[in-house]
């Protein structure tokens, strides 16, 4: 079992183009349509956040990207149809859909041997080095590890794979704040390179905001926002309106309004900061505030980008 | 090591309880029973007819143990196929295996091949070890049971080799013969989990009932389907040949027994069964490829 000698990349090189291209992506379970013909493009070297309520279609979208489920419409990942060529694609794509999915009957050492034997781009030495400093021992049975240890182990496995795209679906679900922070810090410090792309979904959106380059919001099977973080910061503004300027602020058509601790907070889309500043305190909304705002906005045609 | 061999190894690790540890425990228990019988003097042996050598006793004991091991193997293999093809879902590890660059067909094929090669090989090794224990017992037995005559080391070793040769031949042919049934159970397990155990029997019976309901007059006893299954479920080897060989005074004729084994196989039917096994495993792999149960 070689670690470095047999590193292979068999998916056609499409480094110059986007990693993922989806057009009119639809998915139906029985009579219920889960994805309503979504379009998106994910270039290389980005960190994408995919955020949405439970049942919004995030996991179905990820499953379509990973070739885990057939869909209508068109989707190409690294230039190939992921459902038709999942096994081939997985040489260059790594994912964690559930940290509890590691085979529990194995010990850690056997897991590494096994993955090294069936994955040409996996490095046992790197996986072992990634476990240094953690409480996970090579001789430990996976079934006996705590949830935090499982997350660390699973992260070590995917980070030891020379992948172009890493997809993480709620990777820190059920972990405490210490593990979550360590998890994301390790991901950014030890894994991300300019030619790698990371796609991540989580409900703890504030915890990943610092690492994102792009954000996608999903609602009811549709993308309601797909934009670089820099654009989001420029485009959306939050106003804590002064009591005597409520009506003037409302006249500027906020996309969201709520009262927090006695203050009226409004979120505006595409408005000049200069117009808002006389009306109260203006700031950039956090991702979680923006998410709440856009989730409650009346649906409009097309994707905000 | 090739990826496929690694997948076979994974099957062994996952199911080593039934195919390694349990046989090992059974051998230890058997050995302890034999040793305690000799140590405590609780040995009794009677026979009819002319005198019998120690190695003839060994022949009978080894063959009898072989039948017990075959029954054990058949039983655990049935439950292996009913379990292993669904275990990735049941253990919640399906998404992990799907993140590996291995197709669903390759994964299921590795389960089928493991069930027909390395896992039975483990039981065969246990059978051989049991033979060594039985050989040791048959060499010691004349010391406490003088009627058995003098210990015969060369005869016992030859008998061990002869019976092992016949047994490996029987095992290989029988596994190939029954492969379609195991594949059928495995394919059902992919879709229905442990319900495959009753369904493996219920589905053919339902089809047979349907056949009888539309063609009762002309069908042979029980219908064409049941007649075919009866024929296909019996491996064409007369165990009386083995019994006669074991209890006769002449050494076992390995060539003759293996010749009977090979000649008794319906080769077109065996080949058809293997093709059927491949087809059902392919269909099961397509099901596994398309259905993510956790989201269904």
Coordinates of C-alpha atoms in Angstrom, one line a residue:
Chain A
X1 CA 0.0 0.0 0.0
X2 CA 1.8 3.1 -1.2
X3 CA 1.2 6.5 0.1
X4 CA 2.7 8.7 -2.5
X5 CA 3.9 6.6 -5.3
X6 CA 0.5 5.9 -6.8
X7 CA -1.2 9.3 -6.5
X8 CA -3.5 9.4 -9.5
X9 CA -6.0 11.8 -10.8
X10 CA -8.3 10.2 -13.4
X11 CA -11.0 12.7 -13.7
X12 CA -10.3 14.9 -16.8
X13 CA -8.4 18.0 -15.8
X14 CA -10.7 21.0 -15.9
X15 CA -8.6 23.1 -13.6
X16 CA -9.2 26.2 -15.7
X17 CA -13.0 25.8 -15.6
X18 CA -15.4 25.6 -12.8
X19 CA -15.4 22.5 -10.5
X20 CA -19.2 22.2 -10.4
X21 CA -21.8 23.4 -12.9
X22 CA -25.5 22.7 -12.3
X23 CA -28.2 23.8 -14.7
X24 CA -31.9 23.3 -14.1
X25 CA -31.2 20.7 -11.4
X26 CA -34.4 19.1 -10.3
X27 CA -35.1 16.3 -7.8
X28 CA -38.4 14.6 -7.0
X29 CA -39.2 12.2 -4.3
X30 CA -42.5 10.6 -5.4
X31 CA -44.9 13.4 -6.2
X32 CA -42.9 16.0 -4.2
X33 CA -40.3 18.1 -5.9
X34 CA -37.4 18.8 -3.6
X35 CA -35.2 20.8 -6.0
X36 CA -36.9 23.2 -8.4
X37 CA -34.4 23.5 -11.3
X38 CA -31.5 25.3 -9.6
X39 CA -28.5 26.7 -11.4
X40 CA -25.1 27.3 -9.8
X41 CA -21.4 27.3 -10.6
X42 CA -18.6 26.6 -8.2
X43 CA -15.1 27.7 -9.3
X44 CA -11.9 26.2 -8.0
X45 CA -10.1 27.6 -4.9
X46 CA -13.3 28.8 -3.1
X47 CA -14.9 28.1 0.2
X48 CA -18.6 27.8 -0.3
X49 CA -21.2 27.8 2.4
X50 CA -24.6 26.3 1.7
X51 CA -27.2 27.4 4.2
X52 CA -30.9 26.6 4.5
X53 CA -33.6 25.4 6.9
X54 CA -34.1 21.7 7.4
X55 CA -35.8 20.3 4.3
X56 CA -34.6 23.2 2.1
X57 CA -32.8 20.8 -0.2
X58 CA -29.2 21.3 0.9
X59 CA -28.4 17.6 1.4
X60 CA -30.2 16.7 -1.8
X61 CA -28.1 19.2 -3.6
X62 CA -24.9 17.8 -2.1
X63 CA -26.0 14.3 -2.9
X64 CA -26.5 15.4 -6.5
X65 CA -23.0 16.9 -6.6
X66 CA -21.5 13.7 -5.1
X67 CA -23.4 11.3 -7.4
X68 CA -25.3 9.8 -4.6
X69 CA -28.7 10.3 -6.2
X70 CA -30.0 10.7 -9.8
X71 CA -31.4 14.1 -10.8
X72 CA -33.1 15.8 -13.7
X73 CA -31.3 18.6 -15.4
X74 CA -27.6 18.8 -15.8
X75 CA -24.8 18.6 -13.3
X76 CA -21.1 18.2 -14.0
X77 CA -18.4 17.9 -11.3
X78 CA -14.8 18.1 -12.5
X79 CA -16.3 17.7 -16.0
X80 CA -18.1 14.4 -15.4
X81 CA -21.6 13.3 -14.6
X82 CA -21.3 12.5 -10.9
X83 CA -24.1 9.9 -10.8
X84 CA -22.8 8.0 -13.8
X85 CA -19.2 8.1 -12.7
X86 CA -19.3 8.4 -8.9
X87 CA -16.6 5.8 -8.2
X88 CA -14.2 7.5 -10.6
X89 CA -15.1 11.0 -9.3
X90 CA -14.4 10.0 -5.7
X91 CA -10.7 9.9 -6.5
X92 CA -10.8 13.7 -6.6
X93 CA -13.7 14.4 -4.3
X94 CA -13.8 13.8 -0.6
X95 CA -16.8 14.2 1.6
X96 CA -18.2 13.8 5.1
X97 CA -22.0 13.4 5.1
X98 CA -22.1 12.1 8.6
X99 CA -19.2 11.8 11.0
X100 CA -20.8 8.8 12.6
X101 CA -20.6 6.8 9.3
X102 CA -17.1 5.4 9.8
X103 CA -17.1 1.6 10.0
X104 CA -17.4 0.9 13.7
X105 CA -16.0 -2.7 13.5
X106 CA -12.6 -1.5 12.5
X107 CA -9.7 -0.2 14.6
X108 CA -8.2 3.1 13.4
X109 CA -5.0 1.5 12.1
X110 CA -7.1 -1.0 10.0
X111 CA -9.2 1.8 8.7
X112 CA -6.1 3.6 7.4
X113 CA -4.8 0.4 5.8
X114 CA -8.1 -0.2 4.2
X115 CA -8.6 3.3 2.8
X116 CA -5.0 3.3 1.6
X117 CA -5.7 0.1 -0.3
X118 CA -8.9 1.2 -2.0
X119 CA -8.2 5.0 -2.5
X120 CA -5.2 5.8 -4.7
X121 CA -5.0 9.4 -3.4
X122 CA -5.0 8.6 0.3
X123 CA -1.8 9.0 2.4
X124 CA -1.6 6.9 5.6
X125 CA 1.4 8.9 6.8
X126 CA -0.6 12.2 6.5
X127 CA -3.6 10.7 8.2
X128 CA -1.4 9.5 11.1
X129 CA 0.3 12.9 11.4
X130 CA -3.1 14.6 11.5
X131 CA -4.1 12.5 14.4
X132 CA -1.1 13.5 16.4
X133 CA -2.1 15.8 19.2
X134 CA -5.6 14.3 19.4
X135 CA -6.8 11.6 21.8
X136 CA -7.5 9.2 18.9
X137 CA -5.1 6.2 19.1
X138 CA -4.3 4.0 16.2
X139 CA -5.2 0.9 18.1
X140 CA -8.6 2.2 19.2
X141 CA -11.7 0.6 18.0
X142 CA -13.8 3.1 16.0
X143 CA -17.0 1.9 17.7
X144 CA -15.6 3.0 21.1
X145 CA -14.7 6.5 20.1
X146 CA -16.6 9.6 21.3
X147 CA -18.4 11.7 18.8
X148 CA -15.7 14.4 19.0
X149 CA -13.0 11.8 18.3
X150 CA -15.0 10.4 15.4
X151 CA -15.2 13.8 13.9
X152 CA -11.4 14.3 14.3
X153 CA -10.8 10.9 12.8
X154 CA -13.1 11.4 9.9
X155 CA -11.6 14.8 9.2
X156 CA -8.1 13.2 9.3
X157 CA -9.3 10.6 6.7
X158 CA -10.7 13.2 4.3
X159 CA -7.8 15.6 4.8
X160 CA -5.3 12.8 4.0
X161 CA -7.0 12.5 0.6
X162 CA -5.5 14.6 -2.2
X163 CA -8.9 15.9 -3.3
X164 CA -9.9 18.9 -5.5
X165 CA -13.3 19.2 -3.9
X166 CA -14.2 18.6 -0.2
X167 CA -17.8 18.5 0.7
X168 CA -18.9 18.6 4.3
X169 CA -22.5 18.2 5.3
X170 CA -23.1 19.3 8.8
X171 CA -19.7 17.9 9.9
X172 CA -19.9 19.3 13.4
X173 CA -23.5 18.3 14.2
X174 CA -23.7 17.4 17.9
X175 CA -20.1 18.5 18.7
X176 CA -19.4 21.0 21.5
X177 CA -18.0 24.4 20.7
X178 CA -14.4 23.5 21.4
X179 CA -14.4 20.6 18.9
X180 CA -16.2 22.7 16.4
X181 CA -13.7 25.5 16.5
X182 CA -10.8 23.1 16.4
X183 CA -12.4 21.3 13.5
X184 CA -12.7 24.4 11.3
X185 CA -9.4 25.8 12.3
X186 CA -7.6 22.6 11.3
X187 CA -9.5 22.6 8.0
X188 CA -8.4 26.1 7.1
X189 CA -4.8 25.8 8.4
X190 CA -3.9 22.3 7.3
X191 CA -6.1 21.6 4.3
X192 CA -7.1 24.6 2.2
X193 CA -4.9 25.5 -0.7
X194 CA -5.6 27.9 -3.6
X195 CA -6.5 25.0 -5.9
X196 CA -8.8 23.2 -3.5
X197 CA -12.5 23.9 -3.1
X198 CA -14.6 23.4 0.0
X199 CA -18.3 23.2 0.1
X200 CA -19.9 23.1 3.5
X201 CA -23.3 23.1 5.0
X202 CA -24.1 23.8 8.6
X203 CA -26.7 25.4 10.9
X204 CA -24.0 27.1 12.9
X205 CA -23.5 29.6 10.1
X206 CA -21.8 32.2 12.3
X207 CA -19.0 29.7 13.1
X208 CA -18.0 29.3 9.4
X209 CA -18.6 32.9 8.3
X210 CA -14.9 33.8 8.8
X211 CA -13.7 31.1 6.3
X212 CA -16.3 31.5 3.5
X213 CA -15.5 33.2 0.2
X214 CA -19.0 32.5 -1.2
X215 CA -22.4 31.9 0.3
X216 CA -25.5 30.2 -1.0
X217 CA -28.9 30.3 0.7
X218 CA -31.5 27.7 -0.1
X219 CA -35.2 27.9 0.6
X220 CA -37.8 25.3 -0.3
X221 CA -35.7 23.7 -3.0
X222 CA -34.6 27.0 -4.6
X223 CA -31.4 29.1 -4.4
X224 CA -32.3 32.5 -3.0
X225 CA -28.8 33.8 -2.8
X226 CA -25.6 32.8 -4.5
X227 CA -22.9 35.4 -4.2
X228 CA -19.3 36.1 -3.1
X229 CA -19.1 37.2 0.5
X230 CA -17.5 40.5 -0.6
X231 CA -20.6 41.3 -2.6
X232 CA -22.9 40.3 0.2
X233 CA -21.1 42.8 2.4
X234 CA -21.6 45.5 -0.1
X235 CA -25.1 44.7 -1.1
X236 CA -26.9 44.1 2.2
X237 CA -27.1 46.6 5.0
X238 CA -28.6 46.5 8.4
X239 CA -30.2 49.5 10.0
X240 CA -31.1 50.0 13.6
X241 CA -33.6 52.7 13.0
X242 CA -33.9 55.7 15.2
X243 CA -37.4 55.9 16.7
X244 CA -38.2 59.1 14.8
X245 CA -37.1 57.7 11.5
X246 CA -39.2 54.4 11.3
X247 CA -41.5 55.6 8.6
X248 CA -38.7 57.1 6.5
X249 CA -36.8 53.8 6.8
X250 CA -39.8 51.7 5.9
X251 CA -40.4 53.9 2.9
X252 CA -37.0 52.6 1.5
X253 CA -38.5 49.1 1.3
X254 CA -36.5 46.9 3.7
X255 CA -36.5 43.2 2.9
X256 CA -36.8 42.4 6.6
X257 CA -37.9 44.1 9.8
X258 CA -38.0 43.0 13.3
X259 CA -37.9 44.3 16.9
X260 CA -34.9 43.2 19.0
X261 CA -34.7 44.2 22.6
X262 CA -36.8 47.3 21.9
X263 CA -34.9 48.3 18.8
X264 CA -36.3 48.2 15.3
X265 CA -33.8 46.4 13.0
X266 CA -34.2 46.5 9.2
X267 CA -32.3 44.8 6.4
X268 CA -32.0 46.5 3.0
X269 CA -31.0 45.0 -0.3
X270 CA -28.9 47.1 -2.7
X271 CA -29.4 50.4 -1.1
X272 CA -26.6 53.1 -0.7
X273 CA -25.2 53.4 2.7
X274 CA -25.5 57.2 2.5
X275 CA -29.2 57.0 2.2
X276 CA -29.5 55.0 5.4
X277 CA -26.9 56.6 7.6
X278 CA -29.2 59.6 8.5
X279 CA -31.9 57.1 9.7
X280 CA -30.0 55.3 12.4
X281 CA -27.0 53.0 12.9
X282 CA -25.9 51.2 9.8
X283 CA -23.8 48.0 9.7
X284 CA -23.3 44.9 7.6
X285 CA -25.6 42.1 8.8
X286 CA -24.1 38.9 10.0
X287 CA -24.8 35.8 7.9
X288 CA -27.2 34.5 10.4
X289 CA -29.1 37.9 10.5
X290 CA -29.1 38.0 6.7
X291 CA -30.3 34.3 6.6
X292 CA -33.2 35.1 8.8
X293 CA -34.0 38.2 6.8
X294 CA -33.9 36.4 3.4
X295 CA -35.8 33.4 4.6
X296 CA -38.7 35.6 5.5
X297 CA -38.6 37.6 2.4
X298 CA -41.4 37.1 -0.2
X299 CA -40.2 34.8 -2.9
X300 CA -39.1 36.5 -6.1
X301 CA -38.2 35.0 -9.5
X302 CA -34.5 34.1 -10.1
X303 CA -31.5 33.9 -7.8
X304 CA -30.1 36.8 -6.1
X305 CA -26.5 37.0 -7.1
Chain B
X1 CA -2.5 -5.5 -2.6
X2 CA -5.2 -4.8 -5.1
X3 CA -8.3 -2.9 -4.0
X4 CA -10.5 -5.9 -4.5
X5 CA -8.4 -8.0 -2.2
X6 CA -8.6 -5.2 0.4
X7 CA -12.4 -5.3 0.1
X8 CA -12.3 -9.1 0.7
X9 CA -10.1 -8.4 3.7
X10 CA -12.7 -5.9 5.0
X11 CA -15.4 -8.6 4.7
X12 CA -13.2 -11.0 6.7
X13 CA -12.6 -8.4 9.4
X14 CA -16.3 -7.5 9.6
X15 CA -17.4 -11.1 9.9
X16 CA -14.5 -12.7 11.7
X17 CA -16.8 -13.5 14.6
X18 CA -18.7 -16.2 12.8
X19 CA -15.9 -17.4 10.5
X20 CA -12.8 -17.2 12.7
X21 CA -13.5 -16.8 16.4
X22 CA -16.5 -19.1 16.7
X23 CA -14.8 -22.0 14.9
X24 CA -11.7 -21.4 17.0
X25 CA -13.8 -21.6 20.2
X26 CA -15.5 -24.8 18.9
X27 CA -12.1 -26.4 18.2
X28 CA -10.9 -25.5 21.7
X29 CA -14.0 -27.0 23.2
X30 CA -13.7 -30.1 21.2
X31 CA -10.1 -30.5 22.1
X32 CA -10.8 -30.0 25.8
X33 CA -13.6 -32.6 25.6
X34 CA -11.3 -35.2 24.1
X35 CA -8.5 -34.5 26.5
X36 CA -10.8 -34.6 29.5
X37 CA -12.3 -37.9 28.2
X38 CA -8.8 -39.4 28.0
X39 CA -7.6 -37.9 31.3
X40 CA -10.7 -39.0 33.2
X41 CA -10.9 -42.4 31.6
X42 CA -14.4 -41.8 30.3
X43 CA -13.8 -43.6 27.0
X44 CA -16.0 -46.2 25.6
X45 CA -15.8 -47.8 22.1
X46 CA -17.6 -50.7 20.5
X47 CA -17.8 -51.9 17.0
X48 CA -19.2 -54.8 15.0
X49 CA -17.3 -57.0 12.6
X50 CA -13.7 -57.5 12.1
X51 CA -10.9 -55.6 13.8
X52 CA -10.5 -51.9 13.1
X53 CA -7.3 -49.9 13.0
X54 CA -6.9 -46.5 14.8
X55 CA -6.8 -44.6 11.5
X56 CA -10.1 -46.1 10.4
X57 CA -11.6 -44.7 13.5
X58 CA -10.0 -41.4 12.5
X59 CA -11.6 -41.7 9.0
X60 CA -15.1 -41.9 10.4
X61 CA -14.5 -39.2 13.0
X62 CA -13.0 -36.8 10.5
X63 CA -15.7 -37.3 8.0
X64 CA -18.4 -36.9 10.6
X65 CA -16.8 -33.7 11.8
X66 CA -16.6 -32.6 8.1
X67 CA -20.4 -33.0 7.8
X68 CA -20.9 -30.9 11.0
X69 CA -18.6 -28.2 9.7
X70 CA -20.4 -28.2 6.3
X71 CA -23.7 -27.8 8.1
X72 CA -22.2 -24.9 10.2
X73 CA -20.7 -23.3 7.1
X74 CA -24.0 -23.5 5.2
X75 CA -25.9 -22.0 8.1
X76 CA -23.5 -19.1 8.7
X77 CA -23.1 -18.4 5.0
X78 CA -26.9 -18.1 4.7
X79 CA -26.9 -15.5 7.5
X80 CA -23.8 -13.8 6.1
X81 CA -25.5 -13.2 2.8
X82 CA -28.7 -12.1 4.6
X83 CA -26.7 -9.7 6.7
X84 CA -23.6 -8.5 4.8
X85 CA -25.3 -7.1 1.8
X86 CA -27.3 -4.7 4.1
X87 CA -24.7 -4.1 6.8
X88 CA -23.4 -0.8 5.4
X89 CA -26.9 0.6 5.8
X90 CA -27.5 -1.0 9.2
X91 CA -24.2 0.2 10.5
X92 CA -24.7 3.7 9.1
X93 CA -21.5 3.4 7.2
X94 CA -23.0 3.5 3.7
X95 CA -22.0 7.1 3.1
X96 CA -18.5 6.4 4.1
X97 CA -18.2 3.5 1.6
X98 CA -19.8 5.7 -1.0
X99 CA -17.1 8.3 -0.5
X100 CA -14.5 5.8 -1.6
X101 CA -13.6 5.4 -5.3
X102 CA -15.3 1.9 -5.5
X103 CA -18.5 1.2 -7.4
X104 CA -21.5 -0.3 -5.7
X105 CA -21.2 -3.4 -8.0
X106 CA -17.5 -3.9 -7.0
X107 CA -18.5 -3.6 -3.3
X108 CA -21.3 -6.2 -3.6
X109 CA -19.2 -8.4 -5.8
X110 CA -16.5 -8.4 -3.1
X111 CA -19.1 -9.5 -0.6
X112 CA -20.2 -12.4 -2.9
X113 CA -16.7 -13.5 -3.6
X114 CA -15.7 -13.3 0.1
X115 CA -18.7 -15.4 0.9
X116 CA -17.6 -18.0 -1.6
X117 CA -13.9 -17.9 -1.0
X118 CA -12.1 -16.6 2.1
X119 CA -14.9 -17.1 4.6
X120 CA -15.5 -20.8 3.7
X121 CA -11.7 -21.1 3.6
X122 CA -11.7 -20.2 7.2
X123 CA -14.2 -22.9 8.0
X124 CA -12.2 -25.3 5.9
X125 CA -9.1 -24.4 7.9
X126 CA -11.1 -25.1 11.1
X127 CA -12.1 -28.5 9.6
X128 CA -8.4 -29.3 8.9
X129 CA -7.5 -28.3 12.4
X130 CA -10.3 -30.5 13.8
X131 CA -8.8 -33.3 11.7
X132 CA -5.4 -32.8 13.4
X133 CA -7.2 -33.0 16.8
X134 CA -9.1 -36.1 15.7
X135 CA -5.8 -37.6 14.3
X136 CA -4.1 -37.0 17.6
X137 CA -7.0 -38.5 19.5
X138 CA -7.0 -41.6 17.2
X139 CA -3.3 -42.1 17.7
X140 CA -3.7 -41.9 21.5
X141 CA -6.9 -43.9 21.6
X142 CA -5.2 -47.3 21.1
X143 CA -3.2 -46.7 24.3
X144 CA -6.4 -46.7 26.3
X145 CA -8.5 -48.9 23.9
X146 CA -6.3 -51.8 23.0
X147 CA -9.0 -53.3 20.7
X148 CA -8.0 -50.5 18.2
X149 CA -4.6 -52.1 17.7
X150 CA -1.3 -50.3 17.4
X151 CA -1.2 -46.5 16.5
X152 CA -0.7 -46.1 12.8
X153 CA 0.9 -42.7 12.2
X154 CA 1.5 -43.1 8.4
X155 CA -2.0 -44.4 7.9
X156 CA -3.5 -41.6 9.9
X157 CA -1.6 -38.9 8.0
X158 CA -2.5 -40.4 4.7
X159 CA -6.1 -40.6 5.7
X160 CA -6.0 -36.9 6.8
X161 CA -4.6 -35.9 3.5
X162 CA -7.1 -38.1 1.5
X163 CA -10.1 -36.8 3.3
X164 CA -8.9 -33.2 3.1
X165 CA -8.4 -33.6 -0.7
X166 CA -11.9 -34.9 -1.1
X167 CA -13.4 -32.3 1.2
X168 CA -11.8 -29.3 -0.6
X169 CA -13.1 -30.7 -3.9
X170 CA -16.5 -31.1 -2.4
X171 CA -16.4 -27.7 -0.8
X172 CA -15.4 -25.9 -4.0
X173 CA -18.0 -27.6 -6.2
X174 CA -20.8 -27.3 -3.7
X175 CA -20.1 -23.6 -3.2
X176 CA -20.2 -23.0 -6.9
X177 CA -23.4 -25.1 -7.1
X178 CA -25.1 -23.2 -4.3
X179 CA -23.7 -19.7 -5.3
X180 CA -27.0 -18.6 -7.0
X181 CA -29.0 -19.2 -3.8
X182 CA -26.5 -17.3 -1.7
X183 CA -26.5 -14.5 -4.3
X184 CA -30.3 -14.5 -4.3
X185 CA -30.4 -14.1 -0.5
X186 CA -27.7 -11.3 -0.7
X187 CA -29.6 -9.4 -3.4
X188 CA -32.8 -9.6 -1.4
X189 CA -30.9 -8.4 1.6
X190 CA -29.6 -5.4 -0.3
X191 CA -33.2 -4.2 -0.6
X192 CA -35.0 -5.7 2.3
X193 CA -32.4 -6.2 5.0
X194 CA -33.0 -9.2 7.3
X195 CA -36.4 -9.7 5.8
X196 CA -34.4 -11.4 3.1
X197 CA -34.3 -14.5 5.3
X198 CA -38.1 -15.3 4.9
X199 CA -38.4 -13.6 1.6
X200 CA -35.8 -15.9 0.0
X201 CA -38.2 -18.7 0.6
X202 CA -41.6 -16.9 0.4
X203 CA -41.0 -15.4 -3.1
X204 CA -40.3 -18.7 -4.9
X205 CA -43.2 -20.3 -3.0
X206 CA -45.6 -17.5 -4.1
X207 CA -44.4 -17.8 -7.7
X208 CA -44.9 -21.5 -7.5
X209 CA -48.5 -21.1 -6.1
X210 CA -49.2 -18.7 -9.0
X211 CA -47.8 -21.2 -11.4
X212 CA -50.0 -24.0 -10.0
X213 CA -53.0 -21.8 -10.0
X214 CA -52.8 -21.3 -13.8
X215 CA -51.3 -24.6 -14.8
X216 CA -52.2 -27.1 -12.1
X217 CA -53.1 -30.0 -14.4
X218 CA -50.0 -30.2 -16.5
X219 CA -47.3 -29.2 -14.0
X220 CA -45.2 -32.0 -12.3
X221 CA -45.5 -32.5 -8.6
X222 CA -45.6 -29.0 -7.0
X223 CA -45.1 -27.3 -10.4
X224 CA -42.2 -26.7 -12.7
X225 CA -40.6 -24.0 -10.5
X226 CA -40.5 -26.1 -7.3
X227 CA -39.4 -29.2 -9.3
X228 CA -36.5 -27.1 -10.7
X229 CA -35.6 -25.7 -7.3
X230 CA -35.7 -29.2 -5.8
X231 CA -33.3 -30.4 -8.4
X232 CA -31.1 -27.3 -8.1
X233 CA -31.0 -27.4 -4.3
X234 CA -29.6 -30.9 -4.2
X235 CA -25.9 -31.2 -4.9
X236 CA -25.5 -34.4 -6.9
X237 CA -23.2 -36.4 -4.7
X238 CA -24.2 -39.5 -2.9
X239 CA -22.9 -39.3 0.7
X240 CA -23.2 -43.1 1.0
X241 CA -20.1 -43.3 -1.2
X242 CA -18.2 -41.4 1.6
X243 CA -19.8 -43.5 4.3
X244 CA -18.8 -46.7 2.5
X245 CA -15.2 -45.4 2.0
X246 CA -15.0 -44.5 5.7
X247 CA -16.2 -47.8 7.1
X248 CA -14.6 -50.1 4.7
X249 CA -11.3 -51.7 5.5
X250 CA -9.6 -50.3 2.4
X251 CA -8.0 -46.9 2.4
X252 CA -10.1 -44.1 0.8
X253 CA -9.7 -43.9 -2.9
X254 CA -9.3 -40.2 -3.4
X255 CA -9.2 -40.3 -7.2
X256 CA -12.4 -42.4 -7.4
X257 CA -14.3 -40.1 -5.0
X258 CA -13.2 -36.9 -6.7
X259 CA -14.0 -38.4 -10.0
X260 CA -17.6 -39.2 -8.8
X261 CA -17.9 -35.7 -7.5
X262 CA -16.9 -34.1 -10.7
X263 CA -18.9 -36.5 -12.9
X264 CA -22.0 -35.8 -10.8
X265 CA -22.0 -32.1 -11.4
X266 CA -24.5 -30.8 -14.0
X267 CA -22.0 -28.3 -15.5
X268 CA -24.5 -26.3 -17.7
X269 CA -26.7 -25.9 -14.7
X270 CA -23.8 -24.8 -12.5
X271 CA -22.7 -22.3 -15.2
X272 CA -26.3 -21.0 -15.5
X273 CA -26.4 -20.6 -11.7
X274 CA -23.2 -18.5 -11.7
X275 CA -24.6 -16.3 -14.5
X276 CA -27.8 -15.9 -12.4
X277 CA -25.7 -15.0 -9.4
X278 CA -23.9 -12.3 -11.4
X279 CA -27.1 -10.9 -12.7
X280 CA -28.9 -10.6 -9.4
X281 CA -25.8 -9.0 -7.8
X282 CA -25.7 -6.5 -10.6
X283 CA -29.4 -5.6 -10.1
X284 CA -28.8 -5.3 -6.4
X285 CA -25.8 -3.0 -7.0
X286 CA -28.0 -0.8 -9.2
X287 CA -30.5 -0.6 -6.4
X288 CA -27.8 0.3 -3.9
X289 CA -26.4 2.9 -6.3
X290 CA -29.8 4.6 -6.7
X291 CA -31.4 4.4 -3.3
X292 CA -30.1 6.3 -0.3
X293 CA -32.3 4.8 2.4
X294 CA -31.7 7.5 4.9
X295 CA -33.3 10.0 2.6
X296 CA -35.9 7.7 1.0

